[in-house]
mmCIF file with all atom_site columns, C-alpha atoms in Angstrom:
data_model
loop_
_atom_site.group_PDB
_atom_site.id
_atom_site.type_symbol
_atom_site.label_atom_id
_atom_site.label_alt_id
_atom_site.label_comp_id
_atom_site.label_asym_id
_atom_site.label_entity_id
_atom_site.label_seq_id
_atom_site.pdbx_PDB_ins_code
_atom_site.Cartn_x
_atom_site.Cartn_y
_atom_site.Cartn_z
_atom_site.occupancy
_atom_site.B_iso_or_equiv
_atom_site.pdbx_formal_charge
_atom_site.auth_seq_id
_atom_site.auth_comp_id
_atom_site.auth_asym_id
_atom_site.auth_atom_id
_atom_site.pdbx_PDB_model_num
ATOM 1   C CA . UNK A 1 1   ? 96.262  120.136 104.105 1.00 65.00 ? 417 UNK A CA 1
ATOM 2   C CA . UNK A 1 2   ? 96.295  118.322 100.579 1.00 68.00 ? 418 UNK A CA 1
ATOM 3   C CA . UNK A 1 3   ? 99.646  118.009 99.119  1.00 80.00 ? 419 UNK A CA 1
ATOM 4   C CA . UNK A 1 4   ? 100.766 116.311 95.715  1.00 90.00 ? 420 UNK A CA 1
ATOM 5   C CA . UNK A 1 5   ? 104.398 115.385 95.488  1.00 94.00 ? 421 UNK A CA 1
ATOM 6   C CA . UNK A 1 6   ? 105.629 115.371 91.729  1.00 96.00 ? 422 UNK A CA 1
ATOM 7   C CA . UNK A 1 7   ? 109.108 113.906 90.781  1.00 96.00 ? 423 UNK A CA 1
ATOM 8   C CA . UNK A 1 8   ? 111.004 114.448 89.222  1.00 96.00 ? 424 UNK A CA 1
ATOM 9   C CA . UNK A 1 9   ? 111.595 118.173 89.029  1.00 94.00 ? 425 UNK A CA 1
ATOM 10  C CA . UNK A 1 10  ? 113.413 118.113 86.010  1.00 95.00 ? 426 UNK A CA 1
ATOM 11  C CA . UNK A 1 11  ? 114.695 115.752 83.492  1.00 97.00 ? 427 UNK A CA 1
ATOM 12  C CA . UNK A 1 12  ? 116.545 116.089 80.408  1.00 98.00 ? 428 UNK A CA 1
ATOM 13  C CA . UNK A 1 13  ? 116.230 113.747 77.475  1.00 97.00 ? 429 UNK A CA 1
ATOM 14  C CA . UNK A 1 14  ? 117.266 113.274 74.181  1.00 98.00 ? 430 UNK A CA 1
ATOM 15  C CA . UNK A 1 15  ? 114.936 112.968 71.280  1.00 98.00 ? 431 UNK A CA 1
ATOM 16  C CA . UNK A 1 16  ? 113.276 109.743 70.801  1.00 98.00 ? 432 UNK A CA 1
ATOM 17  C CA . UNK A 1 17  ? 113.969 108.906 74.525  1.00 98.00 ? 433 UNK A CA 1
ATOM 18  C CA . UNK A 1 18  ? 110.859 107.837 76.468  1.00 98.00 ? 434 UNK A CA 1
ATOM 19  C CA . UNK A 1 19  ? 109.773 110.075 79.419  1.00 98.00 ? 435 UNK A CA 1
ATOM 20  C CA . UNK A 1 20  ? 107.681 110.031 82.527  1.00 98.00 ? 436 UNK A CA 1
ATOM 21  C CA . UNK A 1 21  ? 106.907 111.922 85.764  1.00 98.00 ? 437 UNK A CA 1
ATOM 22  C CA . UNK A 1 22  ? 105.011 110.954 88.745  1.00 98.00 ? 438 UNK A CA 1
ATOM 23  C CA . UNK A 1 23  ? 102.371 112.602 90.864  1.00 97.00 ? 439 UNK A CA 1
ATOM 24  C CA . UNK A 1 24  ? 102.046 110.809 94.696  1.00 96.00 ? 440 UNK A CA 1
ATOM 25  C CA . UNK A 1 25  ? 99.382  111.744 97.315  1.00 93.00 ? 441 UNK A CA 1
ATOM 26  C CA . UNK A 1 26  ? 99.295  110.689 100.827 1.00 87.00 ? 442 UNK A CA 1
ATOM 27  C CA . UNK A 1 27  ? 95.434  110.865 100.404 1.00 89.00 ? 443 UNK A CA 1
ATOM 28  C CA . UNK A 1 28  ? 92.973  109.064 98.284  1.00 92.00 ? 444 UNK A CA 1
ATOM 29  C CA . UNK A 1 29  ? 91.909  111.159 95.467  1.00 91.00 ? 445 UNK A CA 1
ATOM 30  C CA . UNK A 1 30  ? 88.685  111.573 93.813  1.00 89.00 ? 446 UNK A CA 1
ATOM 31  C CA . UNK A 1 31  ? 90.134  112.483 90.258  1.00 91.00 ? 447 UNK A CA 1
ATOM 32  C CA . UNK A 1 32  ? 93.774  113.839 89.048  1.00 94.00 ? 448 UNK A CA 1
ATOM 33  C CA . UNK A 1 33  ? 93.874  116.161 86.195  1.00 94.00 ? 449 UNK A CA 1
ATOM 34  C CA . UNK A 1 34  ? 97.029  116.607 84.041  1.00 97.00 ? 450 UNK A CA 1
ATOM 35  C CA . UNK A 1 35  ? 98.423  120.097 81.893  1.00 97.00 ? 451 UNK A CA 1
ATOM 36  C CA . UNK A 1 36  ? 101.041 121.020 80.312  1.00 97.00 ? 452 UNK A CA 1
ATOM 37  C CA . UNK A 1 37  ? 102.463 124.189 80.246  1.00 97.00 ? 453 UNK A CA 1
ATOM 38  C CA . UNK A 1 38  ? 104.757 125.527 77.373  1.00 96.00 ? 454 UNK A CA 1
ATOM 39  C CA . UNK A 1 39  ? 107.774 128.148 78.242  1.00 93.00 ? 455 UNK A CA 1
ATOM 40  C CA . UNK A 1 40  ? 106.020 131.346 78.448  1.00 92.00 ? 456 UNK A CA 1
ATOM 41  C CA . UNK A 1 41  ? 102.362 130.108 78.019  1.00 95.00 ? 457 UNK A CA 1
ATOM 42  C CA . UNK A 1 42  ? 99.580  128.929 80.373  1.00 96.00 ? 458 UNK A CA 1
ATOM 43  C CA . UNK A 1 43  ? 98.493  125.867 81.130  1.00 96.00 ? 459 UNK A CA 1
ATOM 44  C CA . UNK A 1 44  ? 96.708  123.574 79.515  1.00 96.00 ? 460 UNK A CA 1
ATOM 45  C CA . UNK A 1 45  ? 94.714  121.071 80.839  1.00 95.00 ? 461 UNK A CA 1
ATOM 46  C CA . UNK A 1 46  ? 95.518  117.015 78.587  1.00 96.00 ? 462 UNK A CA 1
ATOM 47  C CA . UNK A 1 47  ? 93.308  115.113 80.548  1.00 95.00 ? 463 UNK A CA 1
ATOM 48  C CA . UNK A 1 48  ? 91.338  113.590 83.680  1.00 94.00 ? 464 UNK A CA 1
ATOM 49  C CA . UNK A 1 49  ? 91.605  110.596 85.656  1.00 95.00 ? 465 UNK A CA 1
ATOM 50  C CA . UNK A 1 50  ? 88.616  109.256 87.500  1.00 93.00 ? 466 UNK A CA 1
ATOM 51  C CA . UNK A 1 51  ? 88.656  105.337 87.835  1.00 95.00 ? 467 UNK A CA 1
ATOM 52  C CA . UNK A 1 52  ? 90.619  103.372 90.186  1.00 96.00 ? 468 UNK A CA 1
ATOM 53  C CA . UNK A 1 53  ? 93.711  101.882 87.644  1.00 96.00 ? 469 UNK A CA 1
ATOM 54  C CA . UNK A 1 54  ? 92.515  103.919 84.530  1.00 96.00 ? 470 UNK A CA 1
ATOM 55  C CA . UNK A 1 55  ? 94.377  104.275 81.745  1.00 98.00 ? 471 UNK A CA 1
ATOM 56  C CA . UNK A 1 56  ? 94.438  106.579 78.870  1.00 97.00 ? 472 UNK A CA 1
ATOM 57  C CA . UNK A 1 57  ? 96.256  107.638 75.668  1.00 97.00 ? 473 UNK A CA 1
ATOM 58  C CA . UNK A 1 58  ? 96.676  110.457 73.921  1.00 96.00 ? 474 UNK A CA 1
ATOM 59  C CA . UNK A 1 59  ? 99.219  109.842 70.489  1.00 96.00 ? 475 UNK A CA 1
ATOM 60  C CA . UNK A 1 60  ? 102.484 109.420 72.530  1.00 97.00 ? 476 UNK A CA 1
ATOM 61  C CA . UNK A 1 61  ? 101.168 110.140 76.082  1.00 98.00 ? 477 UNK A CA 1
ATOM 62  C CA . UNK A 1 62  ? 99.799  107.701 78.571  1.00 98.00 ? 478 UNK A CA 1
ATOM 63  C CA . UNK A 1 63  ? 98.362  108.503 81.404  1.00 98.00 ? 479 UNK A CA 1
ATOM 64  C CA . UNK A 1 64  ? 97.899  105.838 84.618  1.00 98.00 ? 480 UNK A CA 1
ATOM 65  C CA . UNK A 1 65  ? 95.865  106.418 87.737  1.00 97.00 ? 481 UNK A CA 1
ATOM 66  C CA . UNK A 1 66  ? 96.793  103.852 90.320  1.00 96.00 ? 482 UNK A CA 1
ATOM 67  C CA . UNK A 1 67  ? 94.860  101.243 92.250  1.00 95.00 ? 483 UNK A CA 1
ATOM 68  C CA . UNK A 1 68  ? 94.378  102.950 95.208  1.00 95.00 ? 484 UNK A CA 1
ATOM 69  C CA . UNK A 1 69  ? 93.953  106.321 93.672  1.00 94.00 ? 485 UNK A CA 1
ATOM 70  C CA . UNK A 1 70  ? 96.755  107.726 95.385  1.00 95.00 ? 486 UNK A CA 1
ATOM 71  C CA . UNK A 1 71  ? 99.448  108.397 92.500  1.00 96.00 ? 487 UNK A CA 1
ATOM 72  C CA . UNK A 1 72  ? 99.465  108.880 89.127  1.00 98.00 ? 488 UNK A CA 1
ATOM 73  C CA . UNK A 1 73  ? 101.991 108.749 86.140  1.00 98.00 ? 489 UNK A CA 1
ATOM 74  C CA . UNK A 1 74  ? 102.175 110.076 82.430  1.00 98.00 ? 490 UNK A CA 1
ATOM 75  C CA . UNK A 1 75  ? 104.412 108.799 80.456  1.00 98.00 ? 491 UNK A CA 1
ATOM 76  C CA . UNK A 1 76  ? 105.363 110.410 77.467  1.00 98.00 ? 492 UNK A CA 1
ATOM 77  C CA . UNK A 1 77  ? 106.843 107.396 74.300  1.00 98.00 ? 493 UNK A CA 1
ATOM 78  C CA . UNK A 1 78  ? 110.208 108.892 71.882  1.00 98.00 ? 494 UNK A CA 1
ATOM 79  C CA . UNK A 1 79  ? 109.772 112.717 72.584  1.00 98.00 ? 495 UNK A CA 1
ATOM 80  C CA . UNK A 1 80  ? 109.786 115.485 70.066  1.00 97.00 ? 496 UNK A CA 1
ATOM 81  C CA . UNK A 1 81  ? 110.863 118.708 70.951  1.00 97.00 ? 497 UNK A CA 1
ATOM 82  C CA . UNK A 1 82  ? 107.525 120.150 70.662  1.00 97.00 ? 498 UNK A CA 1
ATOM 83  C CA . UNK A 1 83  ? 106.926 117.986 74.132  1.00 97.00 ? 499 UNK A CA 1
ATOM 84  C CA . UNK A 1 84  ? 108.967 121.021 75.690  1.00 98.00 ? 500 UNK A CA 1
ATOM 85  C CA . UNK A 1 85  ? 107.513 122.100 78.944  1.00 97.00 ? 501 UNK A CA 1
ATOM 86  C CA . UNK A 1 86  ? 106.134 122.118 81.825  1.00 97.00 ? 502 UNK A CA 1
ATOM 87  C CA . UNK A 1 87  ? 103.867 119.142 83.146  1.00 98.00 ? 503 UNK A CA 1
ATOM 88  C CA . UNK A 1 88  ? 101.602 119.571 86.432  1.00 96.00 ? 504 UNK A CA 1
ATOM 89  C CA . UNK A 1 89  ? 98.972  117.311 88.151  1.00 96.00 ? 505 UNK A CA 1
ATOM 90  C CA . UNK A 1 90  ? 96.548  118.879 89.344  1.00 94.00 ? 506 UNK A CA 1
ATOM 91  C CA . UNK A 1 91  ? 93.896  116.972 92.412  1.00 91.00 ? 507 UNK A CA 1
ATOM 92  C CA . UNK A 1 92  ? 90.653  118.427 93.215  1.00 83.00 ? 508 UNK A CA 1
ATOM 93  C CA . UNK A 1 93  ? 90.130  119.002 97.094  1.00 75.00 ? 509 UNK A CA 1
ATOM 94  C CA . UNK A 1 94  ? 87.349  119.588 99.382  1.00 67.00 ? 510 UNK A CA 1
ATOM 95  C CA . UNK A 1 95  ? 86.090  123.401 99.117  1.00 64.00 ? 511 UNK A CA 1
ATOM 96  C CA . UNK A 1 96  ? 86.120  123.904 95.302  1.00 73.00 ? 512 UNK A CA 1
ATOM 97  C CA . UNK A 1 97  ? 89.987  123.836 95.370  1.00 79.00 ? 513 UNK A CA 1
ATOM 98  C CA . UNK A 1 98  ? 92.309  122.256 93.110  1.00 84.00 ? 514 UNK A CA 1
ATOM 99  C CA . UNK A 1 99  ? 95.793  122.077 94.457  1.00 87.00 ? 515 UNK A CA 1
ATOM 100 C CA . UNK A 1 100 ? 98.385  121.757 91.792  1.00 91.00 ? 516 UNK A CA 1
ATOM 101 C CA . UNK A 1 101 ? 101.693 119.703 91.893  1.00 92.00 ? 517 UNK A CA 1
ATOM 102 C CA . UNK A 1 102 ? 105.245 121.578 91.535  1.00 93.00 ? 518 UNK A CA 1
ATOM 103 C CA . UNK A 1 103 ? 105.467 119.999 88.235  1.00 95.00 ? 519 UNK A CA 1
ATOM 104 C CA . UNK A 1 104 ? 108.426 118.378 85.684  1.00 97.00 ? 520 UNK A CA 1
ATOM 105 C CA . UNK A 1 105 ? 109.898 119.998 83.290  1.00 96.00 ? 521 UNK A CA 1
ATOM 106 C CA . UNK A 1 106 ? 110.590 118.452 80.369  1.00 98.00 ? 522 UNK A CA 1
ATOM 107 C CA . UNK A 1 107 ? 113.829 119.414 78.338  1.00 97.00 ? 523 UNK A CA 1
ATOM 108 C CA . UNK A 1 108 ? 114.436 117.774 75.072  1.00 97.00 ? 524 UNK A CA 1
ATOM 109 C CA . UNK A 1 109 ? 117.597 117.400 73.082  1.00 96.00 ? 525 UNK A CA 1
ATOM 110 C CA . UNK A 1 110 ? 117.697 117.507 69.628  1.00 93.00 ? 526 UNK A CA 1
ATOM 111 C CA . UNK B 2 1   ? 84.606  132.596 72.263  1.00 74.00 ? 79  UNK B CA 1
ATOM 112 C CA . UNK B 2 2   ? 87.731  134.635 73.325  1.00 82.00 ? 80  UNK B CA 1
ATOM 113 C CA . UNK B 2 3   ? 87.624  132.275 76.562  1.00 94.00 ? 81  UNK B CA 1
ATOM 114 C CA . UNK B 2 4   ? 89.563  133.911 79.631  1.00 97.00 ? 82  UNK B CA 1
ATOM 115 C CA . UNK B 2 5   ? 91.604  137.205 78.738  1.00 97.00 ? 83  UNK B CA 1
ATOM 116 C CA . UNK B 2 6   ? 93.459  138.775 81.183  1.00 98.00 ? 84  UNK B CA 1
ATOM 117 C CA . UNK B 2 7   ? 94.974  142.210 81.823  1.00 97.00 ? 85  UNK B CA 1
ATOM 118 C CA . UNK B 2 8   ? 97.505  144.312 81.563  1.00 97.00 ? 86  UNK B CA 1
ATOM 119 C CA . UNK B 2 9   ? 99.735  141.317 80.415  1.00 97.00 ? 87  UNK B CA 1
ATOM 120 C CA . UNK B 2 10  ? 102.858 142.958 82.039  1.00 97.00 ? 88  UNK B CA 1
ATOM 121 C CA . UNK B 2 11  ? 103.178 145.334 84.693  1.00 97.00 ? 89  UNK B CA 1
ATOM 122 C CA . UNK B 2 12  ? 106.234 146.968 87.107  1.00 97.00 ? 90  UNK B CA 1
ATOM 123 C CA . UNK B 2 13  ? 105.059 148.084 90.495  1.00 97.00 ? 91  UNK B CA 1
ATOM 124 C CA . UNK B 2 14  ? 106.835 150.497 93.019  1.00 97.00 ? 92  UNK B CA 1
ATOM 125 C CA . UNK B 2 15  ? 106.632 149.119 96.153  1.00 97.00 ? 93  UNK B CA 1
ATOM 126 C CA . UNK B 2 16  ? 103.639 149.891 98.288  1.00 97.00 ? 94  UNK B CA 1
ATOM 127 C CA . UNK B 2 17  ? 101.434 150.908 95.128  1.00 97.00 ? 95  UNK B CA 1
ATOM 128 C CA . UNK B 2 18  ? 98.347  149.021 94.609  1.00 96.00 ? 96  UNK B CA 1
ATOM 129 C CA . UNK B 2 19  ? 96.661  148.071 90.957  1.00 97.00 ? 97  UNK B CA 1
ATOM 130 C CA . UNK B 2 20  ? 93.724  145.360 89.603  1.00 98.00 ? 98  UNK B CA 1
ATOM 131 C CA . UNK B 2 21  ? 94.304  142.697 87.612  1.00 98.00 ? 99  UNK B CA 1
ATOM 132 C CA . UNK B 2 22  ? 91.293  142.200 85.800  1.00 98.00 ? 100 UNK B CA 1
ATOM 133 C CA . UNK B 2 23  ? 89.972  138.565 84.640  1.00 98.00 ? 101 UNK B CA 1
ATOM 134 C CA . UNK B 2 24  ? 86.709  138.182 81.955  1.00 98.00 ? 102 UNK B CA 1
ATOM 135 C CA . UNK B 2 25  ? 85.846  134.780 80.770  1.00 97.00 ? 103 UNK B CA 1
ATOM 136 C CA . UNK B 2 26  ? 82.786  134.458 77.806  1.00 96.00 ? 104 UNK B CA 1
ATOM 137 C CA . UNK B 2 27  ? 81.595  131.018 78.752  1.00 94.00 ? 105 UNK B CA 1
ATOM 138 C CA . UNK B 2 28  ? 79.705  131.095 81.176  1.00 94.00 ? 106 UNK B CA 1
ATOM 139 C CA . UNK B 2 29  ? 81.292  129.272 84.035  1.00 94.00 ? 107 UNK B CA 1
ATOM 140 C CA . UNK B 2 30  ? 80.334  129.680 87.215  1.00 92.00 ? 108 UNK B CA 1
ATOM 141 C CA . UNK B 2 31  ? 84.043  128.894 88.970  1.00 93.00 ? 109 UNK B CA 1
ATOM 142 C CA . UNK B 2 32  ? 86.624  131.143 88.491  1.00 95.00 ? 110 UNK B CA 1
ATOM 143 C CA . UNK B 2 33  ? 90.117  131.300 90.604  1.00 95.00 ? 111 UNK B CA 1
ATOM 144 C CA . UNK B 2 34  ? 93.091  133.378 90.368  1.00 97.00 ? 112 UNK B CA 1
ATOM 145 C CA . UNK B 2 35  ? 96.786  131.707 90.806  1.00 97.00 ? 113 UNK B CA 1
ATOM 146 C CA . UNK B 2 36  ? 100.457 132.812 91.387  1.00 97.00 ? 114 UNK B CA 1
ATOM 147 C CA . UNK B 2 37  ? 102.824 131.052 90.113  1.00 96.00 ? 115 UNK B CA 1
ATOM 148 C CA . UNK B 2 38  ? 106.410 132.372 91.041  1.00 93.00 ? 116 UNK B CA 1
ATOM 149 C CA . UNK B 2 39  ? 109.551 131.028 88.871  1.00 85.00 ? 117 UNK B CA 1
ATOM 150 C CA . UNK B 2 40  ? 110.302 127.844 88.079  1.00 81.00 ? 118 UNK B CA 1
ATOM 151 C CA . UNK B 2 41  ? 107.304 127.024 90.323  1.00 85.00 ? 119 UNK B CA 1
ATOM 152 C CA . UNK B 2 42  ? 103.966 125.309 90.495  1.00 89.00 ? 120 UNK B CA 1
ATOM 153 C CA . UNK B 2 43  ? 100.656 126.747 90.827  1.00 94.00 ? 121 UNK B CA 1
ATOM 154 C CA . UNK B 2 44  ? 99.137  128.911 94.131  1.00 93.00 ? 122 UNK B CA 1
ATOM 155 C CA . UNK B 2 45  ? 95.696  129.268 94.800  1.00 92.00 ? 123 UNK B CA 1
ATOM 156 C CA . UNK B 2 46  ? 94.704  132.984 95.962  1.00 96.00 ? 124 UNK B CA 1
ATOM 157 C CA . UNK B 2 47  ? 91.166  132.923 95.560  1.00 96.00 ? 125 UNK B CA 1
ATOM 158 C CA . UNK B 2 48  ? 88.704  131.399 94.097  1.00 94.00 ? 126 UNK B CA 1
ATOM 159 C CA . UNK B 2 49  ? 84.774  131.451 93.667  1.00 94.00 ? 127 UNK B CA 1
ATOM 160 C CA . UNK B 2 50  ? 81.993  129.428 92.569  1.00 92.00 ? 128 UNK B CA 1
ATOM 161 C CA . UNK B 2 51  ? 79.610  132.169 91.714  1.00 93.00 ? 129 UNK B CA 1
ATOM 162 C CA . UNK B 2 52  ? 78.451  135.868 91.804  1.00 94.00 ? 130 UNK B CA 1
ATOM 163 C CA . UNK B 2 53  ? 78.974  137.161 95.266  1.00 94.00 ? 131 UNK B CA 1
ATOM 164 C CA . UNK B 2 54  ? 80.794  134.235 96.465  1.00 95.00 ? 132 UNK B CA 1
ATOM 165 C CA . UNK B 2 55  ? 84.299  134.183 96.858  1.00 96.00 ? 133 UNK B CA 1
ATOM 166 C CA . UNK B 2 56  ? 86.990  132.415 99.027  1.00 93.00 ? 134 UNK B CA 1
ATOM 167 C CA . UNK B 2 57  ? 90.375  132.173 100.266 1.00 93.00 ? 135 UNK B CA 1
ATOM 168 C CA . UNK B 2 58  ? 92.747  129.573 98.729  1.00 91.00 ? 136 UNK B CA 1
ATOM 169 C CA . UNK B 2 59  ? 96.566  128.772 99.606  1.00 89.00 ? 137 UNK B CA 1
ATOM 170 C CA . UNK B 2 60  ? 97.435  132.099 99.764  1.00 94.00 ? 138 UNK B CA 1
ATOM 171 C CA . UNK B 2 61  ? 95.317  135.073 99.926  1.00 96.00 ? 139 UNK B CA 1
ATOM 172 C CA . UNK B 2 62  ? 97.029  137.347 102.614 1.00 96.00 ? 140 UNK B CA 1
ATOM 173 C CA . UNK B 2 63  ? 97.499  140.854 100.315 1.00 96.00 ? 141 UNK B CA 1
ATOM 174 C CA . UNK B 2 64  ? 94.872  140.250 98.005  1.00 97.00 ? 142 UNK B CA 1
ATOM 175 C CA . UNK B 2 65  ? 91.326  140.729 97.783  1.00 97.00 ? 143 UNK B CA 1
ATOM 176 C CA . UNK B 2 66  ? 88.811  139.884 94.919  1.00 97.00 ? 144 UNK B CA 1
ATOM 177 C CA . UNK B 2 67  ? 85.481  140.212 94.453  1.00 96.00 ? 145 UNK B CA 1
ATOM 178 C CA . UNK B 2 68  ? 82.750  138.488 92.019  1.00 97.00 ? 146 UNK B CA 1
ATOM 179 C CA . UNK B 2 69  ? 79.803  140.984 90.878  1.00 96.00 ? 147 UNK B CA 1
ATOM 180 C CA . UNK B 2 70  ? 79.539  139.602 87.616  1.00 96.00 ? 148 UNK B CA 1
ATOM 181 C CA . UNK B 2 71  ? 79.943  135.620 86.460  1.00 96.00 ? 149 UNK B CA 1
ATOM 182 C CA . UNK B 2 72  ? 81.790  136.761 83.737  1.00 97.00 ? 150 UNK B CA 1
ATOM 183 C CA . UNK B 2 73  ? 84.630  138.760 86.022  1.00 98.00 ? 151 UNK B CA 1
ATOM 184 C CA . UNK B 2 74  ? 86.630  138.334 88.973  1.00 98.00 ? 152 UNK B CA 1
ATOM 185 C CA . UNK B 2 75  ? 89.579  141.333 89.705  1.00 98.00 ? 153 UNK B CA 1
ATOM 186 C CA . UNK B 2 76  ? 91.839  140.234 91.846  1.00 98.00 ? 154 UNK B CA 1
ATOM 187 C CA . UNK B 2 77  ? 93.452  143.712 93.844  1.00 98.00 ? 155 UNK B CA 1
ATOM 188 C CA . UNK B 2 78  ? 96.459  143.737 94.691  1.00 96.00 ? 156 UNK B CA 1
ATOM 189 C CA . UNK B 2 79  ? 97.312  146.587 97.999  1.00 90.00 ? 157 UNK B CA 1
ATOM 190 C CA . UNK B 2 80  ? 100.352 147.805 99.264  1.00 94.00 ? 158 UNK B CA 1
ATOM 191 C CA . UNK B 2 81  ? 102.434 145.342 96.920  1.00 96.00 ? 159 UNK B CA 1
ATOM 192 C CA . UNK B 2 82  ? 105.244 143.903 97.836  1.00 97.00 ? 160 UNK B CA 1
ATOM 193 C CA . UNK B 2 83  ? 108.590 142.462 96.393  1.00 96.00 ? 161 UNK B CA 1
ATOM 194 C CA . UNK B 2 84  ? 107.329 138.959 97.293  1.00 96.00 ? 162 UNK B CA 1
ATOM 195 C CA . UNK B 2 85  ? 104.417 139.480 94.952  1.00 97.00 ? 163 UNK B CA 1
ATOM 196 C CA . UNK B 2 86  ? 106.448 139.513 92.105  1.00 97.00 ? 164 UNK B CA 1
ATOM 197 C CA . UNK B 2 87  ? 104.769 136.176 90.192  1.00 97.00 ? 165 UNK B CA 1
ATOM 198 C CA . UNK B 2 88  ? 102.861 135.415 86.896  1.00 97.00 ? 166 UNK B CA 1
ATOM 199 C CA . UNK B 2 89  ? 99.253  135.670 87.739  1.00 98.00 ? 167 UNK B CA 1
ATOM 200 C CA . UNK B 2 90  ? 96.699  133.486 86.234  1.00 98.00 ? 168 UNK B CA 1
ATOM 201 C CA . UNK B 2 91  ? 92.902  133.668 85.748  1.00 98.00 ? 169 UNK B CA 1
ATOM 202 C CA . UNK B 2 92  ? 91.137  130.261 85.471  1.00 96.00 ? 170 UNK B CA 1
ATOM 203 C CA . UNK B 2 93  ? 87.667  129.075 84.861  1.00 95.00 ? 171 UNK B CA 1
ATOM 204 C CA . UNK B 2 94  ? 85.529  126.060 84.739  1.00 92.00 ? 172 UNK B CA 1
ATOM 205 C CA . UNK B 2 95  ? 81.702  125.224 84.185  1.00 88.00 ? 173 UNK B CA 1
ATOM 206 C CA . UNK B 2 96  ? 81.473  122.310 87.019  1.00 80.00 ? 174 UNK B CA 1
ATOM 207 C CA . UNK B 2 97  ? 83.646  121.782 90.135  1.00 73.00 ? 175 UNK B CA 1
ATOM 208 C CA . UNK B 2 98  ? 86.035  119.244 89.403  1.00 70.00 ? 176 UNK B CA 1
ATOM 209 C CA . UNK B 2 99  ? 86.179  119.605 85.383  1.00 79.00 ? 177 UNK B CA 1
ATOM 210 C CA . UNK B 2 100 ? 88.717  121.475 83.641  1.00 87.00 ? 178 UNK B CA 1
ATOM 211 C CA . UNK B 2 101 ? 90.406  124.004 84.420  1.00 91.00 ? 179 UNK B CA 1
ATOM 212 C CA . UNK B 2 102 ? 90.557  127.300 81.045  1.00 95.00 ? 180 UNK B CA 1
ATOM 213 C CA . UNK B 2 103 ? 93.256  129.598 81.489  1.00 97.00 ? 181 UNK B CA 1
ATOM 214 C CA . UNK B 2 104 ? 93.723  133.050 80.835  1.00 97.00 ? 182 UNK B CA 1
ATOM 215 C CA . UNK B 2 105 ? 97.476  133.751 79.180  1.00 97.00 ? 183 UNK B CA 1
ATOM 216 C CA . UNK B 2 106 ? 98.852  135.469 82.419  1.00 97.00 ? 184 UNK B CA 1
ATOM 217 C CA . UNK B 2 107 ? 99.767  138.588 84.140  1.00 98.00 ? 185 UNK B CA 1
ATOM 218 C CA . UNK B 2 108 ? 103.624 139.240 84.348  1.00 97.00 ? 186 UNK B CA 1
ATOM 219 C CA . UNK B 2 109 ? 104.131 141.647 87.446  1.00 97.00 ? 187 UNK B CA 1
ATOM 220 C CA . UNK B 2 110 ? 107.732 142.822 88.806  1.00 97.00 ? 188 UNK B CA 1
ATOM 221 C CA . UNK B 2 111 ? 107.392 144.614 91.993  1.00 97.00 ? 189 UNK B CA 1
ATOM 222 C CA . UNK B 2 112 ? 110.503 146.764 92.486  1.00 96.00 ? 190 UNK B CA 1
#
């Protein structure tokens, strides 16, 4: 069935550092959704992808949807603490399903 | 609009006991699914359905059921629990397929 691959699992960076995680499919997708989810919270949906190479921003965050619609990255630009979390891609399958990646989570370093 | 509340928002289970976690969402969606999501893990489809008396199996159903008499709820039912179904349960909702997802803030259970 649909799988999403997410890497990396975890990464730790100091404040101010740039950050980004990856979502890969072996399947074309039809959108890619991205939340985040705080320690101890739910999550929260940021944004949708549609468009073959689409790019959005958000403040710090920047989200890319690749040519082939098959991956996706959001990169995150000099991290605050309050970017703390969880972050999870999230692809829409056939059936009404969405299938959600194992996500990255974020520590930052004051 | 309280969105999608969830409860109890903790619960410990003795093994082989069953209980409902109950899911309400106030906007009207028509899809609503129920998730596990175990520690340090992603998300795990259960269930899921697109309207009133329509409901589905997801990723991993086996030891739940649900049920959907209502748009505005969707109890998932937990029998004979298990160790293994020790997780953080989330409700979700959405108006269209495909759009986003609203969460409810989760159902802690510990089956012991």
């Amino acid at each position: 069935g649909q799988q999403v691959m997410q890497i990396p699992q975890y990464q730790h960076v100091q404040e101010g550092e740039d950050f980004t995680t990856y979502c890969n499919s072996s399947t074309t997708l039809s959108n890619i959704q991205w939340y985040k989810q705080r320690p101890g919270g739910h999550p929260v949906f940021l944004i949708q992808l549609v468009k073959s190479g689409e790019v959005k921003k958000q403040k710090r965050l920047t989200f890319q949807f690749g040519e082939a619609k098959k991956n996706s990255s959001l990169h995150i630009t000099a991290t605050q603490t309050t970017d703390v979390g969880t972050y999870f891609c999230a692809v829409n399958t056939g059936g009404f399903k969405t299938i959600f990646g194992a996500g990255t989570r974020l520590f930052v370093k004051a | 609009n309280a969105g999608v509340t969830q409860t109890p928002k903790f619960r410990i289970l003795k093994i082989g006991q069953s209980m409902t976690l109950q899911c309400t969402q106030d906007m009207n969606h028509n899809y609503m699914y129920w998730y596990r999501q175990d520690p340090g893990m992603g998300l795990k489809l259960i269930y899921y359905s697109v309207g009133a008396g329509i409901t589905d199996k997801g990723e991993v159903p086996n030891g739940y059921n649900v049920s959907r008499s209502t748009t505005e709820d969707f109890p998932l039912r937990l029998e004979l629990a298990a160790p293994s179904q020790t997780s953080v349960y989330f409700c979700a909702s959405t108006e269209r397929y495909q759009e986003t997802q609203y969460f409810g803030p989760g159902t802690r259970l510990l089956v012991l």
